[in-house]
Structure formats: structure tokens, C-alpha cells
């Protein structure tokens, strides 16, 4: 049966019988994302749920439990609203900044390495962009603004610009009467000075360090394990609790729980761990290999997630985080200032050599 009347009302049957040793359609998860509810039902029960929607005149003949379930799944008045997609630059409350296209690492999986040009944004363009973004005539000061300082290279190699972003943005947001200004910073963790640490602490900047956690994997994929480890322990001793962001590849996909054990033992001041999967199109040409990789990732992620939770540590990833949000697509569209002083729709496309560059630049 095609359950069109359920689907039309954003209620989706998902066959899962094979997970219980039965025919796929014998058991279904019926999921209503807009009411944030789901129920596990038999094929026969699903047919009654369909009848509830397709034949409203016969609802009184259905079991009371079916009516209660359907009332819950069709709670239209209290349905959640999806996050809006970005459709107008003048309504942005978030901004990403790529201060440079310079890096001191050569990570094996880096998406931006081919676009490295040594370009660094000028302070004049940076200030003009911040003036436009933090402007109570562009957008109401009732909003809270956010800036992410990311890598098209390594941001800390341009610390003078990063410090300017932090200080000037906070000062201007206060002067313009905005409700708040959140700034976060992503770094490879190889460069810290006392001035950096003092500034980060003063403005309460959340720090995310790209780090593979295990020495052999860090040195295989990114290098500089000892230096990054020393810096992580230094900033933790200074009262900064970093997020550690590890990339999961075929080389460490079976080591995710061990990575959590390593964090708990060697970096106990860590605030959160992110484990994002990375696929290599040159090594993963067989669809079955790709499928196996994702299955391993899911199984190992949740094993590590539960272990981390038992020890008071949060493990997350973008896919898991978005699963708990109501979004229309993975990326709503970015407002990214590149090192070239241009505006890109994607924070991963910031240099002329990047694939999709021409289609991504809109300002």
C-alpha cells in the first residue's frame, strides 16, 4: 500500500522489519518530524493509521488507541517550524570569516589545500565588512549576532586580524545596542601565545581545536602531535576548556572509543569532542566500501558516545546534531567573508582554485 495520505501530512512509515528478523514491511517506525514523535507499529496497525487519514468518516470504528496516536501525530497547532533558509544577505545574523589562505600544516584530507595562495585579507576590507554586518540599520539590535573565525588556512597565523575581529566586533556590537555578540574560533592548535590566551579568556571565546587525539593518527593525518598536545594542556591549565574536533577516516574509524579514553586520561579539561567523518574518493570508489564505512561510523560513534556520556563528556557530530534539529537541508547558506574580501555562500569555498568557486561567490 502507498501511504500517500499519511505522507501528505508529514507522517512517514519507515519499514524496519528486517531488524527484527521479519519481512521489511511487517514492522514500521512511523515518524512525524514536525511533532517530534514516532511510534513502532505492525503492518496491520499502520493500515489502521492510514484509514484514519484516508477515511475520516469511519474514524469512530477504529480502536481508541489508533485515534490517540493519530491525534498526537497530527497535532498541527503545536507543530515545530523548520529553521529558515538564508535568502537575503540583509537578514543574516551569522557570519564566517576566513582571515587567510595560509597554513603551517599539510593535512592529508584537507579540502582547501589546493586553494592555498598565501592571501591575507586586508584590515580595511575586514573593518568595512564588520561595519556592514554589525549595523542596527541593517538588522534589528534585538538580534544576537555570531561570528565564526575559520580556516581557509590557519587563523592564528594572522593573529593581529583575529584579535581585531574579536575586539572590534564586541565594541561595535555594544555601541550599536545588539543583544549580544558570540564569537568562536577554530584552529589547528599549533600556535598560542600568552596574548592569545588572555584575549580568548577576556572575551570568553569558545575554542575548537582540530586534533586527532591519538598520537599515531595525528602524526599520520596532520602531524605536529607533541606541539598541539602541549598547547592543549597549556590552555586547559589557563582555564580554557577547548572543544576537540577529530576527523574520522578509514585509519581511525575503529578507534573512536579509544579516542574518548585518551581524552579522559590526557586532556581532562576538554569541554566537548566532535568526531566528523571524512571520505576519500580516491580510496573509496566502491559503493559497498562507502556503505560499510558509514555503518562502522554509526556503530562506533554511538559506542563512543555512550562511553563518553558515562564519564561526563559530550561527544557530538554534525549529522547527530542536525538529526535533533528541524532543518530543510544540511546547510542553510553561509555569509562567509574570504581572504580575498569576497562573500561566499559556503565556508569551505573561499579561493579561486576551489571547486564551485564561481557559483559560490555572491558579493
C-alpha positions as a Python dict, from the first residue, in 0.01 Angstrom:
ca = {
    (1, 'X'): (0, 0, 0),
    (2, 'X'): (115, 352, -77),
    (3, 'X'): (54, 555, 237),
    (4, 'X'): (7, 881, 49),
    (5, 'X'): (-246, 1032, 291),
    (6, 'X'): (-1, 988, 577),
    (7, 'X'): (292, 1124, 380),
    (8, 'X'): (88, 1426, 267),
    (9, 'X'): (55, 1513, 636),
    (10, 'X'): (428, 1469, 704),
    (11, 'X'): (384, 1130, 869),
    (12, 'X'): (634, 881, 729),
    (13, 'X'): (627, 499, 759),
    (14, 'X'): (979, 353, 766),
    (15, 'X'): (997, -28, 717),
    (16, 'X'): (1226, -189, 975),
    (17, 'X'): (1100, -547, 989),
    (18, 'X'): (1434, -689, 880),
    (19, 'X'): (1585, -551, 1201),
    (20, 'X'): (1357, -794, 1387),
    (21, 'X'): (1407, -1095, 1161),
    (22, 'X'): (1081, -1037, 973),
    (23, 'X'): (981, -913, 629),
    (24, 'X'): (1075, -548, 594),
    (25, 'X'): (716, -417, 580),
    (26, 'X'): (590, -623, 873),
    (27, 'X'): (712, -367, 1128),
    (28, 'X'): (740, 8, 1073),
    (29, 'X'): (862, 314, 1254),
    (30, 'X'): (600, 581, 1189),
    (31, 'X'): (777, 915, 1223),
    (32, 'X'): (622, 1261, 1247),
    (33, 'X'): (919, 1503, 1241),
    (34, 'X'): (708, 1816, 1280),
    (35, 'X'): (557, 1692, 1607),
    (36, 'X'): (884, 1526, 1711),
    (37, 'X'): (709, 1194, 1770),
    (38, 'X'): (747, 837, 1645),
    (39, 'X'): (588, 500, 1714),
    (40, 'X'): (684, 140, 1632),
    (41, 'X'): (385, -48, 1485),
    (42, 'X'): (290, -362, 1298),
    (43, 'X'): (179, -361, 935),
    (44, 'X'): (-183, -408, 1045),
    (45, 'X'): (-170, -116, 1285),
    (46, 'X'): (-15, 102, 1014),
    (47, 'X'): (-310, 22, 787),
    (48, 'X'): (-547, 147, 1057),
    (49, 'X'): (-345, 466, 1090),
    (50, 'X'): (-378, 516, 716),
    (51, 'X'): (-754, 458, 735),
    (52, 'X'): (-775, 730, 999),
    (53, 'X'): (-641, 982, 746),
    (54, 'X'): (-799, 841, 429),
    (55, 'X'): (-1148, 772, 565),
    (56, 'X'): (-1228, 1030, 834),
    (57, 'X'): (-1595, 933, 824),
    (58, 'X'): (-1506, 589, 966),
    (59, 'X'): (-1278, 701, 1250),
    (60, 'X'): (-1527, 600, 1518),
    (61, 'X'): (-1488, 239, 1408),
    (62, 'X'): (-1114, 237, 1480),
    (63, 'X'): (-963, 133, 1816),
    (64, 'X'): (-928, 418, 2064),
    (65, 'X'): (-550, 371, 2072),
    (66, 'X'): (-528, 448, 1699),
    (67, 'X'): (-723, 770, 1748),
    (68, 'X'): (-498, 874, 2036),
    (69, 'X'): (-183, 804, 1835),
    (70, 'X'): (-309, 993, 1531),
    (71, 'X'): (-419, 1290, 1740),
    (72, 'X'): (-64, 1304, 1871),
    (73, 'X'): (100, 1274, 1528),
    (74, 'X'): (-133, 1534, 1373),
    (75, 'X'): (-104, 1797, 1644),
    (76, 'X'): (-96, 2068, 1379),
    (77, 'X'): (-132, 2366, 1615),
    (78, 'X'): (181, 2276, 1809),
    (79, 'X'): (395, 2161, 1519),
    (80, 'X'): (754, 2279, 1507),
    (81, 'X'): (857, 2519, 1235),
    (82, 'X'): (1169, 2437, 1030),
    (83, 'X'): (1469, 2668, 1059),
    (84, 'X'): (1455, 2927, 784),
    (85, 'X'): (1690, 2908, 490),
    (86, 'X'): (1908, 3208, 419),
    (87, 'X'): (1750, 3401, 133),
    (88, 'X'): (1862, 3760, 184),
    (89, 'X'): (2207, 3887, 291),
    (90, 'X'): (2040, 4171, 477),
    (91, 'X'): (1877, 3929, 723),
    (92, 'X'): (2191, 3739, 824),
    (93, 'X'): (2267, 3716, 1195),
    (94, 'X'): (2568, 3488, 1144),
    (95, 'X'): (2897, 3549, 966),
    (96, 'X'): (3203, 3334, 898),
    (97, 'X'): (3544, 3486, 836),
    (98, 'X'): (3842, 3319, 664),
    (99, 'X'): (4124, 3561, 752),
    (100, 'X'): (4383, 3396, 529),
    (101, 'X'): (4478, 3123, 284),
    (102, 'X'): (4798, 3039, 469),
    (103, 'X'): (4863, 2724, 671),
    (104, 'X'): (5152, 2561, 856),
    (105, 'X'): (5003, 2207, 831),
    (106, 'X'): (4960, 1969, 536),
    (107, 'X'): (4664, 1758, 646),
    (108, 'X'): (4606, 1450, 431),
    (109, 'X'): (4235, 1517, 380),
    (110, 'X'): (4232, 1899, 364),
    (111, 'X'): (3956, 2033, 139),
    (112, 'X'): (4124, 2374, 95),
    (113, 'X'): (4490, 2279, 39),
    (114, 'X'): (4468, 2317, -339),
    (115, 'X'): (4337, 2671, -292),
    (116, 'X'): (4630, 2794, -82),
    (117, 'X'): (4763, 3117, -224),
    (118, 'X'): (4916, 3295, 74),
    (119, 'X'): (4636, 3552, 56),
    (120, 'X'): (4556, 3750, 372),
    (121, 'X'): (4256, 3980, 398),
    (122, 'X'): (4328, 4350, 439),
    (123, 'X'): (4228, 4514, 764),
    (124, 'X'): (4038, 4784, 572),
    (125, 'X'): (3815, 4530, 397),
    (126, 'X'): (3772, 4339, 721),
    (127, 'X'): (3657, 4650, 907),
    (128, 'X'): (3418, 4750, 628),
    (129, 'X'): (3264, 4402, 634),
    (130, 'X'): (3222, 4408, 1011),
    (131, 'X'): (3067, 4755, 992),
    (132, 'X'): (2811, 4624, 743),
    (133, 'X'): (2735, 4309, 944),
    (134, 'X'): (2713, 4478, 1284),
    (135, 'X'): (2471, 4752, 1187),
    (136, 'X'): (2139, 4821, 1362),
    (137, 'X'): (2008, 4983, 1046),
    (138, 'X'): (2064, 4659, 852),
    (139, 'X'): (1904, 4436, 1113),
    (140, 'X'): (1728, 4495, 1444),
    (141, 'X'): (1951, 4523, 1750),
    (142, 'X'): (1709, 4285, 1923),
    (143, 'X'): (1906, 4010, 1747),
    (144, 'X'): (2210, 3833, 1883),
    (145, 'X'): (2491, 3817, 1627),
    (146, 'X'): (2751, 3544, 1580),
    (147, 'X'): (3088, 3530, 1405),
    (148, 'X'): (3290, 3214, 1335),
    (149, 'X'): (3661, 3258, 1263),
    (150, 'X'): (3753, 2961, 1047),
    (151, 'X'): (4035, 2824, 839),
    (152, 'X'): (4084, 2863, 471),
    (153, 'X'): (4426, 2836, 627),
    (154, 'X'): (4528, 2867, 993),
    (155, 'X'): (4365, 3177, 1151),
    (156, 'X'): (4626, 3211, 1426),
    (157, 'X'): (4892, 3286, 1164),
    (158, 'X'): (4707, 3617, 1128),
    (159, 'X'): (4658, 3684, 1498),
    (160, 'X'): (4658, 4061, 1454),
    (161, 'X'): (4347, 4028, 1236),
    (162, 'X'): (4183, 3770, 1460),
    (163, 'X'): (4236, 3992, 1763),
    (164, 'X'): (4093, 4287, 1571),
    (165, 'X'): (3782, 4084, 1481),
    (166, 'X'): (3728, 3989, 1845),
    (167, 'X'): (3785, 4334, 1996),
    (168, 'X'): (3623, 4548, 1728),
    (169, 'X'): (3316, 4326, 1688),
    (170, 'X'): (3242, 4327, 2059),
    (171, 'X'): (3295, 4703, 2087),
    (172, 'X'): (3077, 4781, 1785),
    (173, 'X'): (2800, 4540, 1886),
    (174, 'X'): (2784, 4707, 2228),
    (175, 'X'): (2782, 5052, 2073),
    (176, 'X'): (2505, 4953, 1831),
    (177, 'X'): (2296, 4810, 2114),
    (178, 'X'): (2283, 4449, 1994),
    (179, 'X'): (2157, 4188, 2236),
    (180, 'X'): (2486, 4004, 2220),
    (181, 'X'): (2785, 3901, 2011),
    (182, 'X'): (2904, 3541, 2005),
    (183, 'X'): (3243, 3469, 1850),
    (184, 'X'): (3402, 3125, 1813),
    (185, 'X'): (3741, 3027, 1677),
    (186, 'X'): (3867, 2713, 1501),
    (187, 'X'): (4242, 2644, 1499),
    (188, 'X'): (4484, 2357, 1444),
    (189, 'X'): (4621, 2423, 1792),
    (190, 'X'): (4983, 2472, 1691),
    (191, 'X'): (5009, 2844, 1773),
    (192, 'X'): (4928, 3001, 2110),
    (193, 'X'): (5083, 3293, 2293),
    (194, 'X'): (5000, 3447, 2628),
    (195, 'X'): (4835, 3739, 2449),
    (196, 'X'): (4612, 3498, 2257),
    (197, 'X'): (4515, 3316, 2575),
    (198, 'X'): (4446, 3640, 2762),
    (199, 'X'): (4227, 3772, 2480),
    (200, 'X'): (4036, 3445, 2447),
    (201, 'X'): (3969, 3442, 2822),
    (202, 'X'): (3874, 3810, 2836),
    (203, 'X'): (3608, 3776, 2566),
    (204, 'X'): (3507, 3419, 2659),
    (205, 'X'): (3574, 3288, 2307),
    (206, 'X'): (3492, 2917, 2260),
    (207, 'X'): (3794, 2745, 2105),
    (208, 'X'): (3773, 2444, 1875),
    (209, 'X'): (4099, 2261, 1806),
    (210, 'X'): (4129, 2027, 1508),
    (211, 'X'): (4316, 1735, 1662),
    (212, 'X'): (4311, 1359, 1602),
    (213, 'X'): (4371, 1284, 1973),
    (214, 'X'): (4577, 964, 1920),
    (215, 'X'): (4946, 1030, 1856),
    (216, 'X'): (4985, 784, 1569),
    (217, 'X'): (4675, 916, 1388),
    (218, 'X'): (4760, 1284, 1442),
    (219, 'X'): (5108, 1229, 1302),
    (220, 'X'): (4969, 1026, 1011),
    (221, 'X'): (4696, 1270, 909),
    (222, 'X'): (4802, 1610, 1042),
    (223, 'X'): (5143, 1594, 1209),
    (224, 'X'): (5282, 1804, 1498),
    (225, 'X'): (5130, 1588, 1775),
    (226, 'X'): (5369, 1695, 2050),
    (227, 'X'): (5325, 2068, 1985),
    (228, 'X'): (4946, 2052, 1975),
    (229, 'X'): (4930, 1830, 2284),
    (230, 'X'): (5147, 2076, 2476),
    (231, 'X'): (4930, 2369, 2371),
    (232, 'X'): (4606, 2194, 2463),
    (233, 'X'): (4738, 2121, 2809),
    (234, 'X'): (4866, 2479, 2838),
    (235, 'X'): (4534, 2645, 2756),
    (236, 'X'): (4350, 2399, 2983),
    (237, 'X'): (4585, 2496, 3267),
    (238, 'X'): (4494, 2860, 3191),
    (239, 'X'): (4124, 2785, 3241),
    (240, 'X'): (4022, 2747, 2876),
    (241, 'X'): (3812, 2437, 2805),
    (242, 'X'): (3851, 2355, 2436),
    (243, 'X'): (3640, 2151, 2202),
    (244, 'X'): (3849, 1888, 2022),
    (245, 'X'): (3749, 1816, 1660),
    (246, 'X'): (3874, 1488, 1516),
    (247, 'X'): (3831, 1369, 1159),
    (248, 'X'): (3728, 1006, 1125),
    (249, 'X'): (3882, 824, 830),
    (250, 'X'): (3941, 461, 741),
    (251, 'X'): (4256, 480, 953),
    (252, 'X'): (4082, 553, 1284),
    (253, 'X'): (3720, 451, 1236),
    (254, 'X'): (3766, 155, 1471),
    (255, 'X'): (3940, 368, 1735),
    (256, 'X'): (3664, 609, 1837),
    (257, 'X'): (3609, 469, 2187),
    (258, 'X'): (3985, 460, 2241),
    (259, 'X'): (3998, 827, 2141),
    (260, 'X'): (3748, 910, 2415),
    (261, 'X'): (3955, 712, 2665),
    (262, 'X'): (4260, 915, 2558),
    (263, 'X'): (4077, 1246, 2607),
    (264, 'X'): (3961, 1145, 2953),
    (265, 'X'): (4313, 1041, 3052),
    (266, 'X'): (4532, 1307, 2888),
    (267, 'X'): (4302, 1607, 2830),
    (268, 'X'): (4053, 1600, 3120),
    (269, 'X'): (3969, 1970, 3083),
    (270, 'X'): (3814, 1916, 2741),
    (271, 'X'): (3467, 2067, 2706),
    (272, 'X'): (3342, 1856, 2415),
    (273, 'X'): (3464, 1621, 2141),
    (274, 'X'): (3345, 1631, 1781),
    (275, 'X'): (3411, 1335, 1551),
    (276, 'X'): (3334, 1415, 1188),
    (277, 'X'): (3366, 1153, 915),
    (278, 'X'): (3583, 1223, 610),
    (279, 'X'): (3569, 1009, 295),
    (280, 'X'): (3849, 979, 40),
    (281, 'X'): (3711, 947, -316),
    (282, 'X'): (4041, 801, -434),
    (283, 'X'): (4035, 518, -179),
    (284, 'X'): (3660, 466, -157),
    (285, 'X'): (3547, 402, -515),
    (286, 'X'): (3326, 101, -437),
    (287, 'X'): (2974, 192, -310),
    (288, 'X'): (2978, -111, -81),
    (289, 'X'): (3301, 12, 79),
    (290, 'X'): (3140, 352, 135),
    (291, 'X'): (2831, 188, 286),
    (292, 'X'): (3047, -25, 515),
    (293, 'X'): (3239, 286, 624),
    (294, 'X'): (2920, 470, 722),
    (295, 'X'): (2783, 165, 905),
    (296, 'X'): (3106, 136, 1102),
    (297, 'X'): (3098, 507, 1174),
    (298, 'X'): (2744, 493, 1312),
    (299, 'X'): (2809, 188, 1529),
    (300, 'X'): (3142, 313, 1663),
    (301, 'X'): (3015, 667, 1715),
    (302, 'X'): (2730, 558, 1940),
    (303, 'X'): (2952, 319, 2133),
    (304, 'X'): (3196, 604, 2196),
    (305, 'X'): (2909, 849, 2259),
    (306, 'X'): (2760, 634, 2534),
    (307, 'X'): (3100, 571, 2690),
    (308, 'X'): (3176, 944, 2690),
    (309, 'X'): (2837, 1023, 2847),
    (310, 'X'): (2903, 772, 3126),
    (311, 'X'): (3216, 971, 3210),
    (312, 'X'): (3061, 1317, 3186),
    (313, 'X'): (3200, 1407, 2842),
    (314, 'X'): (2993, 1518, 2544),
    (315, 'X'): (3066, 1353, 2208),
    (316, 'X'): (2889, 1500, 1907),
    (317, 'X'): (2899, 1528, 1528),
    (318, 'X'): (2720, 1744, 1273),
    (319, 'X'): (2494, 1464, 1150),
    (320, 'X'): (2383, 1371, 1503),
    (321, 'X'): (2336, 1736, 1598),
    (322, 'X'): (2125, 1806, 1289),
    (323, 'X'): (1920, 1494, 1347),
    (324, 'X'): (1785, 1663, 1658),
    (325, 'X'): (1701, 1983, 1470),
    (326, 'X'): (1424, 2062, 1226),
    (327, 'X'): (1604, 2178, 913),
    (328, 'X'): (1514, 2184, 546),
    (329, 'X'): (1867, 2097, 433),
    (330, 'X'): (2207, 2039, 592),
    (331, 'X'): (2342, 2388, 515),
    (332, 'X'): (2109, 2689, 519),
    (333, 'X'): (2357, 2902, 322),
    (334, 'X'): (2654, 3093, 458),
    (335, 'X'): (2767, 3452, 483),
    (336, 'X'): (3140, 3390, 456),
    (337, 'X'): (3400, 3664, 415),
    (338, 'X'): (3700, 3519, 232),
    (339, 'X'): (4064, 3624, 243),
    (340, 'X'): (4002, 3784, -97),
    (341, 'X'): (3740, 4017, 50),
    (342, 'X'): (3458, 3834, -128),
    (343, 'X'): (3138, 3683, 12),
    (344, 'X'): (3090, 3309, -36),
    (345, 'X'): (2776, 3103, 22),
    (346, 'X'): (2996, 2825, 165),
    (347, 'X'): (3269, 2849, 427),
    (348, 'X'): (3457, 2568, 252),
    (349, 'X'): (3480, 2758, -75),
    (350, 'X'): (3697, 3064, -34),
    (351, 'X'): (3966, 3068, -303),
    (352, 'X'): (3958, 3082, -685),
    (353, 'X'): (4110, 2733, -709),
    (354, 'X'): (3827, 2578, -503),
    (355, 'X'): (3573, 2368, -691),
    (356, 'X'): (3246, 2560, -723),
    (357, 'X'): (3409, 2897, -654),
    (358, 'X'): (3241, 3088, -938),
    (359, 'X'): (2898, 2962, -836),
    (360, 'X'): (2952, 3037, -466),
    (361, 'X'): (3070, 3399, -467),
    (362, 'X'): (2784, 3648, -444),
    (363, 'X'): (2948, 3963, -315),
}
